[in-house]
Amino acid sequence: QGQGLALLNLGGIANLTLLRADGGCTGFDCGPANVLMDGWIARHRGQAYDAGGAWAASGRVLPDLLARLRAEPFFERQPPKSTGRDLFHPDWLDAHLSVHLSVDRAATGPAPVDAALAADVQATLAELTAATCAEDLRRHGGGAIGRLVVCGGGALNTHLMARLAALLPGVQVLPSGELGLPPLQVEAAAFAWLAWQTVQGQAQPLQSITGAKGARVLGCIYPA
């Protein structure tokens, strides 16, 4: 009672929606969710994703590398803001990893990585996602968010969910499936609702999310 609700979508990119107790709403991208972890495990283990976060859980977080990754200016920008694979991509990670290992990429290419270090990098990438999302919730939630509902593929990553819960004491962290909507169906349901609102010509007062100057009908309908 008296607390707001936060929704965190962990797809390729993490995006956070804050529904405050006073009726205010804002939303923005936090940074990478699965995009870097998926790319890293594909490169080193030939798998599409880290099932349950088991590989990340087997490694250890590299504090110096994590600090370098978190120094990315995007994380300090004020919302509304958005990002994508144009910023958070394999070359971005390789550049930071090469600096971390003091390797000259121009001379050697990507930094050499053994199996143990590869697991540690995966653990660090999982911590990057958890830490940046938790920090954004603390920074912009006003200390009045009591529950964080997580959807997207990241909600199935038990290691990542555990890290979010550990970094957010006092906040209930749960997958959307516990509230009746499976994590992999939330985004589709949201876009279906937005499409219906557009068909109905309903303007959305989402200036705090989109940065628009006023309420707008989102999208356009072009009859065949």
Short mmCIF file of C-alpha atoms in Angstrom, two decimals:
data_model
loop_
_atom_site.label_atom_id
_atom_site.label_comp_id
_atom_site.label_asym_id
_atom_site.label_seq_id
_atom_site.Cartn_x
_atom_site.Cartn_y
_atom_site.Cartn_z
CA GLN A 1 0.00 0.00 0.00
CA GLY A 2 1.37 3.42 -0.94
CA GLN A 3 4.04 1.86 -3.13
CA GLY A 4 4.41 1.79 -6.88
CA LEU A 5 5.05 -1.01 -9.33
CA ALA A 6 7.97 -1.46 -11.73
CA LEU A 7 7.99 -3.59 -14.88
CA LEU A 8 11.31 -4.75 -16.29
CA ASN A 9 11.48 -6.27 -19.76
CA LEU A 10 14.70 -8.24 -20.24
CA GLY A 11 14.93 -8.90 -23.95
CA GLY A 12 18.05 -8.04 -25.92
CA ILE A 13 17.91 -4.63 -24.24
CA ALA A 14 16.56 -3.98 -20.74
CA ASN A 15 13.71 -1.49 -20.47
CA LEU A 16 12.07 -0.34 -17.27
CA THR A 17 8.57 1.06 -16.71
CA LEU A 18 7.76 2.77 -13.42
CA LEU A 19 4.12 3.04 -12.32
CA ARG A 20 4.24 5.26 -9.27
CA ALA A 21 1.71 5.22 -6.47
CA ASP A 22 0.74 8.82 -7.30
CA GLY A 23 -0.29 7.79 -10.83
CA GLY A 24 2.88 9.00 -12.53
CA CYS A 25 4.45 6.83 -15.21
CA THR A 26 7.81 6.79 -16.91
CA GLY A 27 9.78 4.30 -18.95
CA PHE A 28 13.20 4.03 -20.58
CA ASP A 29 15.96 1.66 -21.63
CA CYS A 30 18.48 0.74 -18.94
CA GLY A 31 21.11 -0.86 -21.18
CA PRO A 32 21.95 -4.39 -22.32
CA ALA A 33 19.95 -7.32 -21.01
CA ASN A 34 20.62 -10.51 -22.98
CA VAL A 35 22.26 -9.14 -26.12
CA LEU A 36 25.85 -9.30 -24.84
CA MET A 37 25.38 -12.51 -22.85
CA ASP A 38 23.79 -14.28 -25.83
CA GLY A 39 26.56 -13.16 -28.16
CA TRP A 40 29.27 -14.21 -25.73
CA ILE A 41 27.95 -17.72 -25.13
CA ALA A 42 27.35 -18.20 -28.85
CA ARG A 43 30.98 -17.31 -29.53
CA HIS A 44 32.51 -19.49 -26.82
CA ARG A 45 30.09 -22.39 -26.38
CA GLY A 46 28.01 -22.44 -29.56
CA GLN A 47 24.75 -21.97 -27.64
CA ALA A 48 22.01 -19.47 -28.41
CA TYR A 49 21.60 -18.41 -24.77
CA ASP A 50 22.75 -19.22 -21.25
CA ALA A 51 19.96 -21.50 -20.01
CA GLY A 52 19.00 -20.49 -16.49
CA GLY A 53 22.18 -18.42 -16.29
CA ALA A 54 24.09 -21.58 -15.33
CA TRP A 55 27.27 -20.60 -17.17
CA ALA A 56 27.27 -17.12 -15.65
CA ALA A 57 26.72 -18.65 -12.21
CA SER A 58 29.80 -20.85 -12.72
CA GLY A 59 32.07 -17.84 -13.16
CA ARG A 60 33.10 -14.94 -10.95
CA VAL A 61 32.47 -11.27 -11.51
CA LEU A 62 35.55 -9.31 -12.62
CA PRO A 63 35.25 -6.01 -10.69
CA ASP A 64 37.65 -4.02 -12.88
CA LEU A 65 35.95 -5.12 -16.11
CA LEU A 66 32.52 -4.42 -14.61
CA ALA A 67 33.63 -0.91 -13.67
CA ARG A 68 34.90 -0.30 -17.22
CA LEU A 69 31.61 -1.48 -18.71
CA ARG A 70 29.55 0.61 -16.30
CA ALA A 71 31.56 3.71 -17.24
CA GLU A 72 29.65 3.82 -20.56
CA PRO A 73 28.09 7.33 -20.68
CA PHE A 74 24.66 5.97 -21.66
CA PHE A 75 24.12 4.63 -18.15
CA GLU A 76 24.32 8.15 -16.67
CA ARG A 77 21.93 9.77 -19.14
CA GLN A 78 18.60 10.95 -17.79
CA PRO A 79 15.36 9.47 -19.19
CA PRO A 80 13.65 9.44 -21.55
CA LYS A 81 16.37 7.49 -23.33
CA SER A 82 16.69 4.43 -25.53
CA THR A 83 19.49 2.28 -26.86
CA GLY A 84 20.10 -0.88 -28.87
CA ARG A 85 22.59 -3.07 -30.68
CA ASP A 86 24.02 0.00 -32.37
CA LEU A 87 25.80 0.71 -29.06
CA PHE A 88 25.91 -2.58 -27.14
CA HIS A 89 27.45 -5.05 -29.59
CA PRO A 90 30.38 -7.54 -29.63
CA ASP A 91 32.96 -4.94 -30.70
CA TRP A 92 31.94 -2.72 -27.76
CA LEU A 93 32.60 -5.61 -25.39
CA ASP A 94 35.84 -6.63 -27.13
CA ALA A 95 37.21 -3.10 -26.86
CA HIS A 96 36.61 -2.99 -23.10
CA LEU A 97 37.92 -6.51 -22.61
CA SER A 98 41.12 -5.72 -24.52
CA VAL A 99 41.74 -2.70 -22.29
CA HIS A 100 41.02 -4.85 -19.24
CA LEU A 101 43.59 -7.42 -20.40
CA SER A 102 46.01 -4.79 -21.76
CA VAL A 103 45.90 -6.33 -25.23
CA ASP A 104 46.50 -4.28 -28.39
CA ARG A 105 43.49 -5.15 -30.54
CA ALA A 106 45.02 -3.47 -33.58
CA ALA A 107 47.93 -5.91 -33.42
CA THR A 108 46.25 -9.08 -32.19
CA GLY A 109 42.53 -8.83 -32.88
CA PRO A 110 40.09 -9.75 -30.09
CA ALA A 111 41.70 -10.52 -26.75
CA PRO A 112 42.55 -14.22 -26.23
CA VAL A 113 40.17 -15.82 -23.75
CA ASP A 114 40.42 -19.24 -22.10
CA ALA A 115 37.47 -21.23 -20.77
CA ALA A 116 37.74 -19.96 -17.19
CA LEU A 117 37.98 -16.33 -18.25
CA ALA A 118 35.08 -16.78 -20.68
CA ALA A 119 32.85 -17.91 -17.79
CA ASP A 120 34.03 -14.96 -15.71
CA VAL A 121 33.15 -12.55 -18.52
CA GLN A 122 29.68 -14.10 -18.72
CA ALA A 123 29.26 -13.65 -14.97
CA THR A 124 30.36 -10.03 -15.35
CA LEU A 125 27.88 -9.40 -18.17
CA ALA A 126 25.05 -10.83 -16.05
CA GLU A 127 26.11 -8.55 -13.21
CA LEU A 128 26.21 -5.58 -15.59
CA THR A 129 22.57 -6.19 -16.50
CA ALA A 130 21.45 -6.73 -12.91
CA ALA A 131 23.43 -3.80 -11.50
CA THR A 132 22.40 -1.22 -14.09
CA CYS A 133 18.72 -2.19 -13.88
CA ALA A 134 18.77 -2.14 -10.08
CA GLU A 135 20.55 1.23 -10.06
CA ASP A 136 17.98 2.74 -12.42
CA LEU A 137 15.14 1.48 -10.24
CA ARG A 138 16.73 3.02 -7.15
CA ARG A 139 17.59 6.26 -8.92
CA HIS A 140 14.28 6.88 -10.65
CA GLY A 141 11.81 4.93 -8.53
CA GLY A 142 11.88 7.50 -5.75
CA GLY A 143 12.30 4.82 -3.09
CA ALA A 144 8.62 3.97 -3.36
CA ILE A 145 8.61 0.87 -5.60
CA GLY A 146 7.56 -2.24 -3.73
CA ARG A 147 7.40 -4.79 -6.53
CA LEU A 148 9.43 -5.45 -9.67
CA VAL A 149 7.71 -7.65 -12.26
CA VAL A 150 10.13 -9.11 -14.81
CA CYS A 151 9.29 -10.33 -18.31
CA GLY A 152 11.17 -11.25 -21.46
CA GLY A 153 13.69 -14.04 -21.83
CA GLY A 154 15.73 -12.72 -18.91
CA ALA A 155 12.90 -13.64 -16.53
CA LEU A 156 13.79 -17.29 -17.24
CA ASN A 157 17.42 -16.69 -16.20
CA THR A 158 17.33 -17.81 -12.57
CA HIS A 159 20.85 -16.48 -11.89
CA LEU A 160 19.96 -13.04 -13.21
CA MET A 161 16.70 -12.99 -11.23
CA ALA A 162 18.59 -13.92 -8.07
CA ARG A 163 21.08 -11.12 -8.64
CA LEU A 164 18.28 -8.59 -9.14
CA ALA A 165 16.65 -9.70 -5.89
CA ALA A 166 19.98 -9.47 -4.03
CA LEU A 167 20.62 -5.96 -5.32
CA LEU A 168 17.10 -4.76 -4.48
CA PRO A 169 16.46 -5.61 -0.81
CA GLY A 170 12.97 -4.63 0.20
CA VAL A 171 11.63 -4.99 -3.35
CA GLN A 172 9.67 -8.09 -4.33
CA VAL A 173 11.19 -9.39 -7.57
CA LEU A 174 9.05 -11.88 -9.48
CA PRO A 175 8.47 -13.10 -13.05
CA SER A 176 5.28 -11.94 -14.76
CA GLY A 177 4.10 -15.55 -14.98
CA GLU A 178 3.33 -15.43 -11.26
CA LEU A 179 0.74 -12.76 -12.07
CA GLY A 180 -0.85 -14.75 -14.89
CA LEU A 181 1.00 -13.58 -18.02
CA PRO A 182 3.99 -15.70 -19.16
CA PRO A 183 7.22 -13.69 -19.54
CA LEU A 184 7.52 -14.41 -23.26
CA GLN A 185 3.99 -13.15 -23.98
CA VAL A 186 4.08 -9.74 -22.28
CA GLU A 187 5.68 -7.81 -25.13
CA ALA A 188 3.29 -9.27 -27.70
CA ALA A 189 0.31 -8.42 -25.49
CA ALA A 190 1.60 -4.87 -25.00
CA PHE A 191 2.02 -4.23 -28.71
CA ALA A 192 -1.39 -5.72 -29.44
CA TRP A 193 -2.92 -3.27 -26.96
CA LEU A 194 -0.98 -0.35 -28.48
CA ALA A 195 -2.12 -1.39 -31.97
CA TRP A 196 -5.75 -1.45 -30.82
CA GLN A 197 -5.37 2.00 -29.29
CA THR A 198 -3.99 3.27 -32.61
CA VAL A 199 -6.87 1.73 -34.56
CA GLN A 200 -9.27 3.48 -32.18
CA GLY A 201 -7.44 6.80 -32.61
CA GLN A 202 -6.65 7.03 -28.91
CA ALA A 203 -3.83 9.45 -28.09
CA GLN A 204 -1.39 8.22 -25.44
CA PRO A 205 -0.13 10.70 -22.81
CA LEU A 206 3.33 9.16 -22.67
CA GLN A 207 5.49 12.26 -22.89
CA SER A 208 7.63 11.09 -19.96
CA ILE A 209 8.49 7.95 -21.94
CA THR A 210 8.63 9.09 -25.56
CA GLY A 211 9.87 12.64 -25.06
CA ALA A 212 6.98 14.00 -27.20
CA LYS A 213 5.58 17.45 -26.44
CA GLY A 214 2.07 16.12 -25.87
CA ALA A 215 -0.25 13.12 -26.13
CA ARG A 216 0.06 11.39 -29.50
CA VAL A 217 -1.61 8.57 -31.42
CA LEU A 218 1.21 6.06 -31.79
CA GLY A 219 1.83 4.69 -35.27
CA CYS A 220 -0.12 5.00 -38.50
CA ILE A 221 -2.71 2.87 -40.30
CA TYR A 222 -2.36 2.56 -44.10
CA PRO A 223 -5.41 0.85 -45.70
CA ALA A 224 -4.52 -1.61 -48.44
#
